[in-house]
Tab-separated table of C-alpha atoms in Angstrom:
chain	number	residue	atom	x	y	z
I	195	MET	CA	16.714	58.137	-81.116
I	196	PRO	CA	14.040	58.207	-83.372
I	197	VAL	CA	10.788	56.781	-81.338
I	198	TRP	CA	10.276	53.636	-83.979
I	199	SER	CA	13.926	52.613	-83.193
I	200	ARG	CA	12.721	51.955	-79.273
I	201	LEU	CA	9.742	49.984	-80.265
I	202	VAL	CA	10.650	47.696	-82.789
I	203	PRO	CA	12.846	44.869	-81.765
I	204	GLY	CA	14.732	44.583	-85.205
I	205	LYS	CA	13.480	40.794	-86.174
I	206	GLN	CA	10.136	38.712	-85.815
I	207	TRP	CA	9.968	34.958	-85.103
I	208	SER	CA	7.691	32.730	-87.009
I	209	LEU	CA	6.916	28.943	-86.124
I	210	PHE	CA	7.688	26.462	-89.034
I	211	ALA	CA	5.440	23.115	-88.910
I	212	GLY	CA	5.291	19.947	-91.305
I	213	LYS	CA	4.516	16.147	-91.383
I	214	VAL	CA	8.065	15.512	-92.314
I	215	SER	CA	9.972	12.104	-91.384
I	216	GLY	CA	13.421	12.243	-89.700
I	217	MET	CA	16.284	14.258	-89.805
I	218	PRO	CA	15.227	16.024	-93.424
I	219	ALA	CA	17.987	17.642	-95.254
I	220	SER	CA	16.506	21.197	-94.616
I	221	PHE	CA	13.481	22.552	-93.279
I	222	ALA	CA	11.997	23.550	-96.671
I	223	ASP	CA	8.860	21.373	-96.720
I	224	LEU	CA	7.608	23.303	-93.405
I	225	GLN	CA	4.685	25.892	-93.639
I	226	GLU	CA	5.034	29.010	-91.529
I	227	LEU	CA	3.091	30.164	-89.048
I	228	ARG	CA	2.921	33.854	-88.892
I	229	PRO	CA	2.248	35.588	-85.503
I	230	PRO	CA	0.353	38.980	-85.918
I	231	GLY	CA	2.947	41.812	-86.918
I	232	ASP	CA	3.166	42.969	-82.833
I	233	ARG	CA	4.624	39.815	-81.530
I	234	SER	CA	6.964	36.918	-82.728
I	235	TRP	CA	6.552	33.133	-81.562
I	236	ALA	CA	9.442	30.764	-81.004
I	237	ASP	CA	10.778	27.886	-79.340
I	238	PRO	CA	8.209	25.370	-80.813
I	239	PHE	CA	7.900	22.870	-78.123
I	240	PRO	CA	5.034	19.841	-79.685
I	241	ILE	CA	3.478	17.435	-77.965
I	242	ILE	CA	0.983	14.510	-79.067
I	243	ARG	CA	-1.685	13.269	-76.625
I	244	ASP	CA	-4.974	11.670	-77.481
I	245	GLU	CA	-3.942	12.212	-80.886
I	246	ARG	CA	-4.035	15.662	-81.248
I	247	CYS	CA	-1.174	18.129	-81.451
I	248	TRP	CA	-0.018	20.605	-79.092
I	249	ILE	CA	2.123	23.277	-79.340
I	250	PHE	CA	3.590	24.930	-76.589
I	251	PHE	CA	5.716	28.097	-77.562
I	252	GLU	CA	7.090	31.534	-76.330
I	253	GLU	CA	5.271	34.443	-77.160
I	254	VAL	CA	7.036	37.799	-77.092
I	255	ILE	CA	4.976	40.840	-77.234
I	256	HIS	CA	7.090	43.094	-79.081
I	257	HIS	CA	6.457	46.482	-76.827
I	258	PRO	CA	7.054	45.748	-73.971
I	259	LYS	CA	9.689	43.045	-75.177
I	260	LYS	CA	9.509	40.185	-72.789
I	261	GLY	CA	8.616	36.565	-73.225
I	262	ARG	CA	5.516	34.578	-71.924
I	263	LEU	CA	4.368	30.879	-72.334
I	264	ALA	CA	1.266	29.835	-74.974
I	265	VAL	CA	0.136	27.014	-76.348
I	266	MET	CA	-2.308	25.810	-79.142
I	267	GLU	CA	-3.572	22.795	-81.275
I	268	LEU	CA	-1.814	22.078	-84.253
I	269	PHE	CA	-4.796	20.629	-86.581
I	270	ALA	CA	-3.834	18.342	-89.199
I	271	ASP	CA	-4.514	20.329	-92.186
I	272	GLY	CA	-1.918	22.975	-90.592
I	273	SER	CA	-4.257	25.436	-89.239
I	274	LEU	CA	-4.361	26.862	-85.332
I	275	GLY	CA	-6.695	26.854	-82.487
I	276	ALA	CA	-6.795	29.574	-80.521
I	277	ILE	CA	-4.322	30.620	-78.107
I	278	ASP	CA	-3.781	30.180	-74.339
I	279	VAL	CA	-1.418	31.970	-72.237
I	280	ILE	CA	-0.287	29.260	-69.890
I	281	LEU	CA	2.592	31.287	-67.880
I	282	ASP	CA	3.317	35.113	-67.736
I	283	LYS	CA	5.485	36.590	-65.284
I	284	PRO	CA	7.056	39.755	-64.298
I	285	TYR	CA	11.079	38.706	-66.052
I	286	HIS	CA	11.229	36.656	-69.100
I	287	LEU	CA	9.902	33.240	-70.102
I	288	SER	CA	10.915	31.437	-73.104
I	289	TYR	CA	12.226	27.422	-74.252
I	290	PRO	CA	9.003	25.393	-72.167
I	291	PHE	CA	10.657	22.148	-72.258
I	292	VAL	CA	6.968	19.722	-71.559
I	293	PHE	CA	7.418	16.312	-70.658
I	294	GLU	CA	5.735	13.595	-69.185
I	295	PHE	CA	6.739	11.852	-65.776
I	296	ASP	CA	5.218	9.187	-63.255
I	297	GLY	CA	1.714	9.932	-64.638
I	298	ALA	CA	1.410	13.717	-65.062
I	299	TRP	CA	3.044	16.147	-67.421
I	300	TRP	CA	5.716	18.554	-66.393
I	301	MET	CA	7.499	21.918	-67.795
I	302	ILE	CA	10.465	23.788	-67.330
I	303	PRO	CA	10.710	26.929	-69.035
I	304	GLU	CA	13.705	29.006	-69.555
I	305	SER	CA	13.804	31.526	-66.545
I	306	ARG	CA	17.605	33.011	-65.983
I	307	GLN	CA	16.269	36.592	-65.003
I	308	ASN	CA	15.177	35.065	-61.863
I	309	ARG	CA	18.109	32.707	-61.725
I	310	THR	CA	15.933	30.119	-61.409
I	311	VAL	CA	15.433	26.415	-62.627
I	312	ASP	CA	11.526	25.664	-62.030
I	313	LEU	CA	9.605	22.912	-62.434
I	314	TYR	CA	5.538	23.231	-63.156
I	315	ARG	CA	3.104	20.656	-62.631
I	316	CYS	CA	0.017	20.433	-65.501
I	317	GLU	CA	-3.051	20.613	-63.498
I	318	GLU	CA	-5.509	20.871	-66.305
I	319	TRP	CA	-4.514	19.945	-70.322
I	320	PRO	CA	-3.318	22.133	-71.570
I	321	ALA	CA	-3.277	25.271	-69.969
I	322	LYS	CA	-3.428	25.262	-66.068
I	323	TRP	CA	0.271	24.759	-65.041
I	324	ALA	CA	1.094	25.207	-60.934
I	325	TYR	CA	4.597	25.876	-59.892
I	326	GLU	CA	5.676	22.817	-58.167
I	327	LYS	CA	9.361	24.028	-57.216
I	328	THR	CA	12.584	25.339	-57.653
I	329	ILE	CA	15.200	22.639	-58.925
I	330	ILE	CA	18.249	24.801	-59.512
I	331	SER	CA	18.506	27.994	-57.892
I	332	GLY	CA	21.246	31.024	-58.097
I	333	GLU	CA	21.927	29.973	-61.637
I	334	GLU	CA	22.054	31.808	-64.967
I	335	ILE	CA	20.978	28.461	-66.623
I	336	VAL	CA	18.892	28.715	-70.413
I	337	ASP	CA	17.072	26.384	-72.048
I	338	ALA	CA	17.303	23.296	-69.641
I	339	THR	CA	16.725	20.106	-71.528
I	340	LEU	CA	16.421	16.988	-69.630
I	341	TRP	CA	17.157	13.226	-71.056
I	342	GLU	CA	17.281	9.971	-69.449
I	343	HIS	CA	20.071	7.562	-69.862
I	344	GLY	CA	22.179	4.903	-68.040
I	345	GLY	CA	19.885	5.048	-65.035
I	346	CYS	CA	20.039	8.715	-64.750
I	347	TRP	CA	18.543	11.786	-65.539
I	348	TRP	CA	20.336	14.584	-67.233
I	349	LEU	CA	20.030	18.126	-67.504
I	350	PHE	CA	21.778	20.465	-70.189
I	351	GLY	CA	21.691	23.977	-69.871
I	352	GLY	CA	23.318	27.013	-71.794
I	353	VAL	CA	25.366	28.986	-69.491
I	354	PRO	CA	27.148	32.525	-69.594
I	355	GLU	CA	30.712	32.458	-69.656
I	356	GLN	CA	30.905	35.387	-67.611
I	357	LYS	CA	27.864	36.804	-64.989
I	358	GLY	CA	25.176	38.139	-67.011
I	359	GLY	CA	26.872	37.949	-70.075
I	360	ASN	CA	25.340	35.898	-73.378
I	361	ALA	CA	24.729	32.492	-72.059
I	362	SER	CA	25.444	30.980	-75.566
I	363	GLY	CA	28.858	30.138	-75.373
I	364	LEU	CA	29.080	27.375	-73.024
I	365	LEU	CA	27.154	24.193	-72.237
I	366	ASP	CA	27.042	22.560	-68.594
I	367	LEU	CA	25.588	19.096	-67.556
I	368	PHE	CA	23.971	18.027	-64.426
I	369	TRP	CA	22.843	14.758	-63.544
I	370	ALA	CA	19.896	13.432	-60.814
I	371	ASP	CA	18.086	10.532	-59.899
I	372	SER	CA	14.974	11.708	-61.305
I	373	PRO	CA	13.669	14.646	-63.274
I	374	LEU	CA	11.701	15.807	-60.307
I	375	SER	CA	14.870	16.021	-57.600
I	376	ASP	CA	16.075	19.190	-56.673
I	377	GLN	CA	19.505	17.886	-56.081
I	378	TRP	CA	21.553	18.026	-59.129
I	379	THR	CA	25.243	17.120	-59.809
I	380	PRO	CA	27.384	19.418	-62.015
I	381	HIS	CA	29.351	16.941	-64.530
I	382	PRO	CA	32.694	17.220	-63.509
I	383	GLN	CA	33.978	17.986	-67.228
I	384	CYS	CA	31.359	21.360	-66.832
I	385	PRO	CA	31.334	23.246	-68.930
I	386	VAL	CA	31.214	19.746	-71.518
I	387	ILE	CA	31.052	21.969	-74.579
I	388	ALA	CA	32.472	25.313	-75.044
I	389	GLY	CA	32.138	27.873	-78.164
I	390	ASN	CA	29.021	29.556	-79.325
I	391	ASP	CA	28.746	27.534	-82.304
I	392	CYS	CA	27.251	24.296	-80.561
I	393	SER	CA	26.753	24.851	-77.047
I	394	ARG	CA	23.057	26.139	-76.066
I	395	PRO	CA	20.236	23.486	-76.552
I	396	ALA	CA	17.932	23.913	-79.317
I	397	GLY	CA	15.407	21.324	-78.306
I	398	LYS	CA	14.738	17.685	-76.975
I	399	VAL	CA	17.653	14.977	-77.273
I	400	PHE	CA	16.090	12.259	-79.411
I	401	ARG	CA	17.082	8.990	-80.689
I	402	HIS	CA	17.716	8.777	-84.734
I	403	ASP	CA	18.478	5.715	-86.581
I	404	GLY	CA	20.370	4.334	-83.424
I	405	LYS	CA	21.958	7.769	-82.509
I	406	LEU	CA	21.587	9.750	-79.668
I	407	ILE	CA	20.856	13.971	-80.751
I	408	ARG	CA	21.097	16.788	-79.181
I	409	PRO	CA	20.155	20.054	-81.104
I	410	ALA	CA	22.405	23.220	-80.225
I	411	GLN	CA	21.962	26.550	-81.542
I	412	ASP	CA	24.770	27.661	-83.695
I	413	CYS	CA	25.453	31.550	-82.333
I	414	SER	CA	28.918	32.162	-84.141
I	415	VAL	CA	27.070	34.394	-86.966
I	416	ARG	CA	24.072	35.880	-84.909
I	417	TYR	CA	21.990	35.061	-81.788
I	418	GLY	CA	20.191	32.066	-82.629
I	419	TYR	CA	21.675	31.823	-86.523
I	420	ALA	CA	21.540	27.782	-87.363
I	421	VAL	CA	20.762	24.459	-85.818
I	422	LYS	CA	23.044	21.935	-85.603
I	423	MET	CA	23.110	18.539	-84.783
I	424	MET	CA	25.512	16.930	-82.609
I	425	GLN	CA	25.848	13.098	-82.050
I	426	ILE	CA	26.232	11.989	-78.261
I	427	GLU	CA	29.134	9.417	-78.061
I	428	GLU	CA	29.267	9.493	-74.380
I	429	LEU	CA	27.422	10.272	-71.783
I	430	THR	CA	27.950	8.819	-68.603
I	431	PRO	CA	28.829	10.609	-64.900
I	432	ASP	CA	32.551	10.700	-65.851
I	433	CYS	CA	32.938	11.640	-69.544
I	434	TYR	CA	30.735	13.846	-71.891
I	435	ARG	CA	31.746	13.544	-75.573
I	436	GLU	CA	29.526	14.592	-78.774
I	437	THR	CA	30.260	15.291	-82.759
I	438	GLU	CA	28.486	17.541	-84.953
I	439	ILE	CA	26.548	15.584	-88.021
I	440	GLN	CA	24.495	18.257	-89.732
I	441	THR	CA	23.517	21.958	-89.753
I	442	TYR	CA	20.058	23.602	-90.455
I	443	LEU	CA	20.693	27.182	-92.229
I	444	PRO	CA	17.767	29.971	-92.032
I	445	ASP	CA	18.055	29.226	-95.906
I	446	PHE	CA	13.839	27.598	-96.116
I	447	ALA	CA	11.907	31.110	-96.392
I	448	PRO	CA	12.521	34.182	-97.811
I	449	GLY	CA	14.202	36.796	-95.726
I	450	LEU	CA	15.104	34.214	-92.746
I	451	ARG	CA	18.326	35.298	-91.126
I	452	ALA	CA	18.070	33.274	-87.838
I	453	THR	CA	16.615	29.619	-86.771
I	454	HIS	CA	17.346	28.059	-83.430
I	455	THR	CA	14.774	25.270	-82.549
I	456	PHE	CA	13.666	21.554	-83.518
I	457	ASN	CA	11.875	19.336	-81.819
I	458	ARG	CA	9.535	16.661	-82.921
I	459	ALA	CA	6.411	14.692	-82.198
I	460	GLU	CA	5.815	11.757	-83.943
I	461	ASP	CA	5.284	12.723	-87.517
I	462	TRP	CA	5.156	16.672	-86.880
I	463	LEU	CA	8.447	18.586	-87.135
I	464	LEU	CA	8.445	22.279	-85.579
I	465	ALA	CA	11.340	24.881	-86.216
I	466	ASP	CA	11.371	28.749	-86.142
I	467	GLY	CA	12.736	31.091	-88.240
I	468	ALA	CA	13.384	35.214	-87.789
I	469	ARG	CA	13.171	37.880	-89.921
I	470	ARG	CA	14.046	41.673	-89.738
I	471	ILE	CA	11.251	44.167	-89.476
I	472	TRP	CA	10.700	47.231	-90.078
I	473	PRO	CA	8.536	50.248	-88.717
I	474	GLY	CA	5.380	51.366	-91.369
């Protein structure tokens, strides 16, 4: 095996951002925020605070290939501020789900390799975060996504069909009385969705035109190939139903092969996209 094939990951992820309302037909109007050649940026979660926009995201240094979490400011003209690494562990981290609750800011990163779903609290905005507690342990959950609905807090998470396998084929759902709880009850329908074309979360749940929308990854072609918008029709402790209403393909910038995140913060829309990269 050539040395370069062990050092080059095969693809590079970039962020895409723009002030686009609602659910556009495509991501074509988004501006690319491309990282240096030795790394990838993915899983953008924008947060508006004090009229400023901050992007929390996954940064992967290509050698060695392991994800860590970072934050940078996105200015009104589309330029970027300095990057601060906010969380780096011996295991892979991604999908920094940041949310506000009870007067504080919280984050749940994806930490499947540690077999935990962990909760962090912001001690100093935006870059200082402290471990609070583990809310689910012993489970291989990816891309934990919270949503409050019907007097409950819901946690969506991708899970593997077999231990240690790909976690894009099944969606599990849990509920609790608080997002800070460490007592999460599995939904009786688990897995509530099966199939690698619409199971794994792709961003925050949101409301649009009176509809409750869950972004989902379509991994049927390849990992993170496209984003599907799934309308949640029913969400109760007894029943979960959703239907597909829109798909975003990786056709909005030259050379893209995948896109797997959709997140909004007020008028900002953030996505990501991946291209093949070669040694040289």
